[in-house]
């Protein structure tokens, strides 16, 4: 039956109707564990393996749940990563004969006390992609829909005592055409397999719809059961509810006099049971009402702002195999970083994840297991979304999505899927959802004109375009809409189902999107793409572990490191972008006015009674005072004024007041004292920068010259503080970030960008990574040295003039660098600054302490998480281990920098602002930008014997162009003159 792989039908055989994933006390038997396993290269393999007496002693053992390509060290094939591409010919519904097929067998004992069961059901929670099932040699049926649940009636096939279940799983099938979901293709039985004993007169399904209105609750129950199952009793002990329904006709709605509502901020759940003589079903009920009123999306009557992430199920060793402890910590990490919403991209997750979302508190957009993105390459020709032959497959997928998860209060929107074009089948899905669940709206981003969805959704619209979407009366055209269609879409709530592509170092402009959400009520926030990297733990040839991405497993087609696009690294480490996100979406806003501060509560429904407000005062980053503000409780949506403490302002140091809103008591996701929101106020006395003295007495200079702690040969620095050194040299290049390498067409409003050509390619075209220097002149004066260099690249007439003036002043060494570009530069620059190379010698420079912005890296359009203070770090920890090496480690607005070796300070640099008050940043790294750019993985970086210090007058922003808009004009680094002023000394 190898032709089964081309079958469009979503299932065959004794498959039972979709229903809720319920916590029942009816008997069950987990079939997870070790199964016998055989992998064949094609689907055309004999089916005799299903017989009970088949000899499988020559087979391997394989864990269920798991993905076979993640087991056996390559013996069972390798993972494949694609974003849009199909890893097989586009020939729907057919797939190649080369179709890895896994056969599974497991023996089990039917419990003796199951003899009274009316039905025995075999449940699969997730199998990729098409699977067929036999029990004791009897074929039961087949199903597809990899991330969906399927239950087979095996009553007639099981027998007392020993039984054998056999499963054949095909990696590729017709279903693969609608599961092209920007993730690893990972075949196998990867979720739980469970045998269920369904009791006579059992309760087949339960749905407790709820509502909430100003203190009162409402339960609208639906019970699916035979007449013999009644009476059925609903109990909610906390609410004093014990409702007995004698017959199905008695099952009617209930009003509840006083309840606490459920929200993502206060996820109040009530334990409930629905039971009869045969079984007890446990549920947790949350009371909430979801509605759209005009262009507002409301829960319990209040506007919701989604500070969300797109979440795939992924783990570097387990793939999509669910681990509850890891998932709980994953969601707790989200809460600690002010994430309040999840879009389950692009399929239903393991059902226990939604239990956790109910408990911890998230707004969830639950997405169907559907994406056909690969058809975009052929102009959507043959796309199943508009082919009637595929309609039942589409409807089956949405039915299984909604029915399994309908009881969860966290789910506030149903999504039809992702990037599947548009067509009548999607409209049919929406119609089914509207008929089945009137209490939740329908989302699908690809319905650009709003024909069958309730919210207007887009991906990666730029800041200016998003503003036009939110502006009342705007007639700016909307994507793929006529003016009339655009006007209709503007009457709906708008959300960004994907924005701010978090790939590598970036993205930028979180704060600009958030500002629009606060200004335009129609805009309801959005979901960052995405939560975490999908790296798969692998080993280099020398045994070095690393996180692999597309192409690392020899795939025929792949999409490279595009799967490494999360705010959390593959090893669970939050990236600086997640800290930036936390700061931007923090649920409190602070506005300072003289000796008081306004605290505005931006939450949906929770007041500030769970918070304390701590303050501290620092002089040049050194703590001098601290305390706690006497802050009144501020209701959601309200503001309150709070007096500030008297602040001792230092006359000769910067004075900074910092306020932290922290948890007053521990929660399920963070301990007491966890910082929820932060604000800083600069109370410093303004001090002008020292003037630059003029020197009229310059004379030509050659040979060796000593200026305090510095030694020069023919004008070039060779030693500094008794350490060998080279430089400073002009550096305009940075190892391109993933956003720098992005070649999207999203360049509206950007400087010098070329649609379809990345900024990194333009930088390489101009030779910024291979600059050469010609010394124009070298002059000296008493206690001073001046050099002029012309810096340019081969095969280019563009250049930059660099004047460096070294001056000895009261034992310290002052350096002023004037950087002046020629005319004719046609692109933005990645950076402009100088680089000093510090060879290790007897002891490498391995640490830094600085007064400036920190503690993590920051860039012009990603500064909200950075605080002014005094910080320290090893050189190693200054950088982020992005899966593909790229620009990392920049600390902005530095005032002082101290370099150390083995814990001992060896060099101190005071950094002065330029004539416009701009302060430079620094990068301290063990590799040059050129070395970093040449490596595809961290283990490919060469061994280093030098520490490289960059002092950067300016950096280009980060943007989101890996899959979205380019750097905004305000943060673009245009070629222009810059001045650097440094004072270098040894420790006092």
PDB file of C-alpha atoms in Angstrom, residues 355-560:
ATOM      1  CA  UNK A 355      -2.464  23.445  30.988  1.00  0.00           C
ATOM      2  CA  UNK A 356       0.688  25.336  31.984  1.00  0.00           C
ATOM      3  CA  UNK A 357      -0.411  28.412  30.030  1.00  0.00           C
ATOM      4  CA  UNK A 358      -3.731  28.367  31.907  1.00  0.00           C
ATOM      5  CA  UNK A 359      -1.910  28.059  35.221  1.00  0.00           C
ATOM      6  CA  UNK A 360       0.930  30.558  34.746  1.00  0.00           C
ATOM      7  CA  UNK A 361      -1.102  33.032  32.705  1.00  0.00           C
ATOM      8  CA  UNK A 362      -0.712  33.695  28.978  1.00  0.00           C
ATOM      9  CA  UNK A 363      -2.932  34.971  26.207  1.00  0.00           C
ATOM     10  CA  UNK A 364      -2.690  32.196  23.599  1.00  0.00           C
ATOM     11  CA  UNK A 365      -3.356  32.212  19.889  1.00  0.00           C
ATOM     12  CA  UNK A 366      -3.778  28.511  19.204  1.00  0.00           C
ATOM     13  CA  UNK A 367      -2.758  27.738  15.636  1.00  0.00           C
ATOM     14  CA  UNK A 368      -3.818  24.858  13.446  1.00  0.00           C
ATOM     15  CA  UNK A 369      -1.294  22.383  12.043  1.00  0.00           C
ATOM     16  CA  UNK A 370      -1.178  23.955   8.584  1.00  0.00           C
ATOM     17  CA  UNK A 371       1.305  25.664   6.269  1.00  0.00           C
ATOM     18  CA  UNK A 372       1.868  25.334   2.508  1.00  0.00           C
ATOM     19  CA  UNK A 373       4.563  27.966   2.093  1.00  0.00           C
ATOM     20  CA  UNK A 374       6.549  26.053  -0.523  1.00  0.00           C
ATOM     21  CA  UNK A 375       3.859  26.695  -3.134  1.00  0.00           C
ATOM     22  CA  UNK A 376       4.814  30.361  -3.126  1.00  0.00           C
ATOM     23  CA  UNK A 377       7.786  29.437  -5.321  1.00  0.00           C
ATOM     24  CA  UNK A 378       5.422  28.347  -8.100  1.00  0.00           C
ATOM     25  CA  UNK A 379       3.060  31.281  -7.735  1.00  0.00           C
ATOM     26  CA  UNK A 380       0.775  29.217  -5.473  1.00  0.00           C
ATOM     27  CA  UNK A 381      -0.114  26.964  -8.401  1.00  0.00           C
ATOM     28  CA  UNK A 382      -1.556  23.734  -7.012  1.00  0.00           C
ATOM     29  CA  UNK A 383      -1.845  25.192  -3.523  1.00  0.00           C
ATOM     30  CA  UNK A 384      -4.159  22.896  -1.528  1.00  0.00           C
ATOM     31  CA  UNK A 385      -5.788  25.890   0.194  1.00  0.00           C
ATOM     32  CA  UNK A 386      -8.037  26.501  -2.803  1.00  0.00           C
ATOM     33  CA  UNK A 387      -8.399  22.926  -4.076  1.00  0.00           C
ATOM     34  CA  UNK A 388     -11.748  21.301  -3.153  1.00  0.00           C
ATOM     35  CA  UNK A 389     -10.078  17.890  -3.119  1.00  0.00           C
ATOM     36  CA  UNK A 390      -8.200  18.965   0.018  1.00  0.00           C
ATOM     37  CA  UNK A 391     -11.163  20.468   1.842  1.00  0.00           C
ATOM     38  CA  UNK A 392     -11.823  17.562   4.164  1.00  0.00           C
ATOM     39  CA  UNK A 393      -8.132  17.416   5.081  1.00  0.00           C
ATOM     40  CA  UNK A 394      -8.254  21.104   6.013  1.00  0.00           C
ATOM     41  CA  UNK A 395     -11.471  20.749   7.981  1.00  0.00           C
ATOM     42  CA  UNK A 396     -10.158  17.692   9.799  1.00  0.00           C
ATOM     43  CA  UNK A 397      -7.122  19.669  10.925  1.00  0.00           C
ATOM     44  CA  UNK A 398      -9.107  22.577  12.351  1.00  0.00           C
ATOM     45  CA  UNK A 399     -11.637  20.247  13.981  1.00  0.00           C
ATOM     46  CA  UNK A 400      -8.880  18.338  15.759  1.00  0.00           C
ATOM     47  CA  UNK A 401      -7.236  21.606  16.810  1.00  0.00           C
ATOM     48  CA  UNK A 402     -10.355  23.176  18.308  1.00  0.00           C
ATOM     49  CA  UNK A 403     -11.873  20.047  19.807  1.00  0.00           C
ATOM     50  CA  UNK A 404      -8.708  18.984  21.613  1.00  0.00           C
ATOM     51  CA  UNK A 405      -8.054  22.332  23.266  1.00  0.00           C
ATOM     52  CA  UNK A 406     -11.419  24.043  23.587  1.00  0.00           C
ATOM     53  CA  UNK A 407     -11.491  23.980  27.409  1.00  0.00           C
ATOM     54  CA  UNK A 408      -8.465  26.205  27.931  1.00  0.00           C
ATOM     55  CA  UNK A 409      -9.178  29.737  29.184  1.00  0.00           C
ATOM     56  CA  UNK A 410      -5.746  30.849  27.986  1.00  0.00           C
ATOM     57  CA  UNK A 411      -6.779  30.349  24.363  1.00  0.00           C
ATOM     58  CA  UNK A 412      -8.427  33.585  23.268  1.00  0.00           C
ATOM     59  CA  UNK A 413      -8.050  33.316  19.472  1.00  0.00           C
ATOM     60  CA  UNK A 414      -8.086  30.401  17.029  1.00  0.00           C
ATOM     61  CA  UNK A 415      -5.688  30.638  14.087  1.00  0.00           C
ATOM     62  CA  UNK A 416      -6.288  28.697  10.885  1.00  0.00           C
ATOM     63  CA  UNK A 417      -2.594  28.200  10.188  1.00  0.00           C
ATOM     64  CA  UNK A 418       0.265  30.105   8.632  1.00  0.00           C
ATOM     65  CA  UNK A 419       1.546  31.096   5.186  1.00  0.00           C
ATOM     66  CA  UNK A 420      -0.767  28.860   3.236  1.00  0.00           C
ATOM     67  CA  UNK A 421      -1.866  31.445   0.683  1.00  0.00           C
ATOM     68  CA  UNK A 422      -5.587  31.917   0.664  1.00  0.00           C
ATOM     69  CA  UNK A 423      -8.569  30.098  -0.714  1.00  0.00           C
ATOM     70  CA  UNK A 424     -11.941  28.497  -0.173  1.00  0.00           C
ATOM     71  CA  UNK A 425     -10.653  25.773   2.137  1.00  0.00           C
ATOM     72  CA  UNK A 426      -9.394  28.339   4.628  1.00  0.00           C
ATOM     73  CA  UNK A 427     -12.716  30.110   4.417  1.00  0.00           C
ATOM     74  CA  UNK A 428     -14.449  26.798   5.105  1.00  0.00           C
ATOM     75  CA  UNK A 429     -12.238  26.278   8.163  1.00  0.00           C
ATOM     76  CA  UNK A 430     -13.173  29.703   9.459  1.00  0.00           C
ATOM     77  CA  UNK A 431     -16.858  29.024   8.884  1.00  0.00           C
ATOM     78  CA  UNK A 432     -16.603  25.787  10.862  1.00  0.00           C
ATOM     79  CA  UNK A 433     -14.848  27.528  13.770  1.00  0.00           C
ATOM     80  CA  UNK A 434     -17.417  30.315  13.878  1.00  0.00           C
ATOM     81  CA  UNK A 435     -20.195  27.761  13.999  1.00  0.00           C
ATOM     82  CA  UNK A 436     -18.486  25.644  16.650  1.00  0.00           C
ATOM     83  CA  UNK A 437     -17.147  28.347  18.968  1.00  0.00           C
ATOM     84  CA  UNK A 438     -18.798  31.752  18.938  1.00  0.00           C
ATOM     85  CA  UNK A 439     -16.752  32.777  21.959  1.00  0.00           C
ATOM     86  CA  UNK A 440     -13.381  33.190  20.256  1.00  0.00           C
ATOM     87  CA  UNK A 441     -12.440  35.095  17.081  1.00  0.00           C
ATOM     88  CA  UNK A 442     -10.620  33.629  14.085  1.00  0.00           C
ATOM     89  CA  UNK A 443      -7.162  34.704  12.912  1.00  0.00           C
ATOM     90  CA  UNK A 444      -5.251  34.042   9.724  1.00  0.00           C
ATOM     91  CA  UNK A 445      -2.610  36.457   8.475  1.00  0.00           C
ATOM     92  CA  UNK A 446      -2.930  35.429   4.833  1.00  0.00           C
ATOM     93  CA  UNK A 447      -6.498  36.750   4.631  1.00  0.00           C
ATOM     94  CA  UNK A 448      -5.165  40.179   3.737  1.00  0.00           C
ATOM     95  CA  UNK A 449      -8.531  41.581   2.683  1.00  0.00           C
ATOM     96  CA  UNK A 450     -10.444  40.242   5.682  1.00  0.00           C
ATOM     97  CA  UNK A 451     -12.941  38.038   3.891  1.00  0.00           C
ATOM     98  CA  UNK A 452     -13.222  35.340   6.553  1.00  0.00           C
ATOM     99  CA  UNK A 453     -11.269  36.448   9.648  1.00  0.00           C
ATOM    100  CA  UNK A 454     -12.122  38.659  12.611  1.00  0.00           C
ATOM    101  CA  UNK A 455      -8.840  40.451  13.264  1.00  0.00           C
ATOM    102  CA  UNK A 456      -6.473  42.209  10.893  1.00  0.00           C
ATOM    103  CA  UNK A 457      -3.084  40.538  11.092  1.00  0.00           C
ATOM    104  CA  UNK A 458       0.211  41.206   9.369  1.00  0.00           C
ATOM    105  CA  UNK A 459       3.821  40.146   9.449  1.00  0.00           C
ATOM    106  CA  UNK A 460       6.772  42.534   9.586  1.00  0.00           C
ATOM    107  CA  UNK A 461       4.963  45.694   8.570  1.00  0.00           C
ATOM    108  CA  UNK A 462       7.363  48.593   9.050  1.00  0.00           C
ATOM    109  CA  UNK A 463       6.943  51.207  11.750  1.00  0.00           C
ATOM    110  CA  UNK A 464       5.549  53.828   9.315  1.00  0.00           C
ATOM    111  CA  UNK A 465       3.138  51.316   7.770  1.00  0.00           C
ATOM    112  CA  UNK A 466       2.003  50.080  11.175  1.00  0.00           C
ATOM    113  CA  UNK A 467       1.339  53.672  12.192  1.00  0.00           C
ATOM    114  CA  UNK A 468      -0.854  54.154   9.115  1.00  0.00           C
ATOM    115  CA  UNK A 469      -2.784  50.995   9.984  1.00  0.00           C
ATOM    116  CA  UNK A 470      -3.499  52.376  13.444  1.00  0.00           C
ATOM    117  CA  UNK A 471      -4.289  55.957  12.458  1.00  0.00           C
ATOM    118  CA  UNK A 472      -7.950  56.882  12.255  1.00  0.00           C
ATOM    119  CA  UNK A 473      -8.865  58.341   8.878  1.00  0.00           C
ATOM    120  CA  UNK A 474      -5.677  57.177   7.155  1.00  0.00           C
ATOM    121  CA  UNK A 475      -6.126  56.273   3.514  1.00  0.00           C
ATOM    122  CA  UNK A 476      -2.649  54.838   3.049  1.00  0.00           C
ATOM    123  CA  UNK A 477      -2.919  51.640   1.006  1.00  0.00           C
ATOM    124  CA  UNK A 478      -2.782  48.333   2.849  1.00  0.00           C
ATOM    125  CA  UNK A 479      -1.033  45.234   1.510  1.00  0.00           C
ATOM    126  CA  UNK A 480      -3.049  43.564  -1.284  1.00  0.00           C
ATOM    127  CA  UNK A 481      -6.150  45.626  -0.407  1.00  0.00           C
ATOM    128  CA  UNK A 482      -8.328  47.883  -2.497  1.00  0.00           C
ATOM    129  CA  UNK A 483      -9.239  51.169  -0.769  1.00  0.00           C
ATOM    130  CA  UNK A 484     -12.579  49.683   0.282  1.00  0.00           C
ATOM    131  CA  UNK A 485     -10.955  46.532   1.610  1.00  0.00           C
ATOM    132  CA  UNK A 486      -8.371  48.601   3.450  1.00  0.00           C
ATOM    133  CA  UNK A 487     -11.111  50.671   5.063  1.00  0.00           C
ATOM    134  CA  UNK A 488     -12.792  47.465   6.227  1.00  0.00           C
ATOM    135  CA  UNK A 489      -9.578  46.111   7.708  1.00  0.00           C
ATOM    136  CA  UNK A 490      -9.113  49.336   9.658  1.00  0.00           C
ATOM    137  CA  UNK A 491     -12.395  48.653  11.447  1.00  0.00           C
ATOM    138  CA  UNK A 492     -10.854  45.558  13.086  1.00  0.00           C
ATOM    139  CA  UNK A 493      -8.326  45.028  15.859  1.00  0.00           C
ATOM    140  CA  UNK A 494      -4.823  44.829  14.405  1.00  0.00           C
ATOM    141  CA  UNK A 495      -2.019  42.599  15.598  1.00  0.00           C
ATOM    142  CA  UNK A 496       1.401  41.695  14.295  1.00  0.00           C
ATOM    143  CA  UNK A 497       1.417  37.904  14.319  1.00  0.00           C
ATOM    144  CA  UNK A 498       5.132  38.133  13.513  1.00  0.00           C
ATOM    145  CA  UNK A 499       7.449  41.115  13.854  1.00  0.00           C
ATOM    146  CA  UNK A 500      10.966  41.975  14.988  1.00  0.00           C
ATOM    147  CA  UNK A 501      12.823  38.990  13.556  1.00  0.00           C
ATOM    148  CA  UNK A 502      15.085  37.941  16.440  1.00  0.00           C
ATOM    149  CA  UNK A 503      17.809  36.284  14.388  1.00  0.00           C
ATOM    150  CA  UNK A 504      21.328  36.600  15.729  1.00  0.00           C
ATOM    151  CA  UNK A 505      22.238  40.038  17.062  1.00  0.00           C
ATOM    152  CA  UNK A 506      19.020  42.029  17.065  1.00  0.00           C
ATOM    153  CA  UNK A 507      16.391  43.022  16.281  1.00  0.00           C
ATOM    154  CA  UNK A 508      16.144  46.769  16.653  1.00  0.00           C
ATOM    155  CA  UNK A 509      13.185  49.127  17.084  1.00  0.00           C
ATOM    156  CA  UNK A 510      11.133  47.184  19.641  1.00  0.00           C
ATOM    157  CA  UNK A 511      10.454  50.502  21.333  1.00  0.00           C
ATOM    158  CA  UNK A 512       9.112  52.185  18.204  1.00  0.00           C
ATOM    159  CA  UNK A 513       6.486  49.491  17.729  1.00  0.00           C
ATOM    160  CA  UNK A 514       5.550  49.657  21.406  1.00  0.00           C
ATOM    161  CA  UNK A 515       5.136  53.428  21.227  1.00  0.00           C
ATOM    162  CA  UNK A 516       2.621  52.979  18.400  1.00  0.00           C
ATOM    163  CA  UNK A 517       0.619  50.469  20.454  1.00  0.00           C
ATOM    164  CA  UNK A 518       0.313  53.009  23.276  1.00  0.00           C
ATOM    165  CA  UNK A 519      -0.685  55.773  20.855  1.00  0.00           C
ATOM    166  CA  UNK A 520      -3.209  53.911  18.682  1.00  0.00           C
ATOM    167  CA  UNK A 521      -5.773  51.703  20.487  1.00  0.00           C
ATOM    168  CA  UNK A 522      -6.524  49.724  17.311  1.00  0.00           C
ATOM    169  CA  UNK A 523      -3.002  48.292  17.487  1.00  0.00           C
ATOM    170  CA  UNK A 524      -2.903  45.381  19.909  1.00  0.00           C
ATOM    171  CA  UNK A 525       0.790  44.536  19.949  1.00  0.00           C
ATOM    172  CA  UNK A 526       2.180  41.394  18.445  1.00  0.00           C
ATOM    173  CA  UNK A 527       4.396  38.345  18.558  1.00  0.00           C
ATOM    174  CA  UNK A 528       8.152  38.430  18.095  1.00  0.00           C
ATOM    175  CA  UNK A 529       9.579  35.882  15.711  1.00  0.00           C
ATOM    176  CA  UNK A 530      10.571  33.900  17.642  1.00  0.00           C
ATOM    177  CA  UNK A 531      11.076  32.578  21.154  1.00  0.00           C
ATOM    178  CA  UNK A 532      14.111  30.306  20.838  1.00  0.00           C
ATOM    179  CA  UNK A 533      16.746  29.021  18.434  1.00  0.00           C
ATOM    180  CA  UNK A 534      16.208  25.525  17.002  1.00  0.00           C
ATOM    181  CA  UNK A 535      19.830  24.381  17.102  1.00  0.00           C
ATOM    182  CA  UNK A 536      20.470  20.650  17.216  1.00  0.00           C
ATOM    183  CA  UNK A 537      23.364  19.583  19.412  1.00  0.00           C
ATOM    184  CA  UNK A 538      26.128  18.134  17.250  1.00  0.00           C
ATOM    185  CA  UNK A 539      29.873  17.573  17.349  1.00  0.00           C
ATOM    186  CA  UNK A 540      32.582  18.938  15.109  1.00  0.00           C
ATOM    187  CA  UNK A 541      35.199  16.604  13.700  1.00  0.00           C
ATOM    188  CA  UNK A 542      37.411  17.181  16.738  1.00  0.00           C
ATOM    189  CA  UNK A 543      34.574  16.448  19.156  1.00  0.00           C
ATOM    190  CA  UNK A 544      33.739  20.082  19.928  1.00  0.00           C
ATOM    191  CA  UNK A 545      30.017  20.399  20.643  1.00  0.00           C
ATOM    192  CA  UNK A 546      28.040  23.010  18.736  1.00  0.00           C
ATOM    193  CA  UNK A 547      24.472  23.787  17.718  1.00  0.00           C
ATOM    194  CA  UNK A 548      23.827  22.737  14.157  1.00  0.00           C
ATOM    195  CA  UNK A 549      21.544  24.466  11.682  1.00  0.00           C
ATOM    196  CA  UNK A 550      20.439  23.989   8.088  1.00  0.00           C
ATOM    197  CA  UNK A 551      23.159  22.514   5.882  1.00  0.00           C
ATOM    198  CA  UNK A 552      25.082  20.950   8.742  1.00  0.00           C
ATOM    199  CA  UNK A 553      23.539  17.557   8.012  1.00  0.00           C
ATOM    200  CA  UNK A 554      24.236  17.484   4.279  1.00  0.00           C
ATOM    201  CA  UNK A 555      20.705  18.418   3.223  1.00  0.00           C
ATOM    202  CA  UNK A 556      20.073  18.633  -0.529  1.00  0.00           C
ATOM    203  CA  UNK A 557      18.149  21.864  -0.022  1.00  0.00           C
ATOM    204  CA  UNK A 558      18.072  23.870   3.172  1.00  0.00           C
ATOM    205  CA  UNK A 559      17.661  27.375   4.519  1.00  0.00           C
ATOM    206  CA  UNK A 560      20.855  27.684   6.510  1.00  0.00           C
TER     207      UNK A 560
END
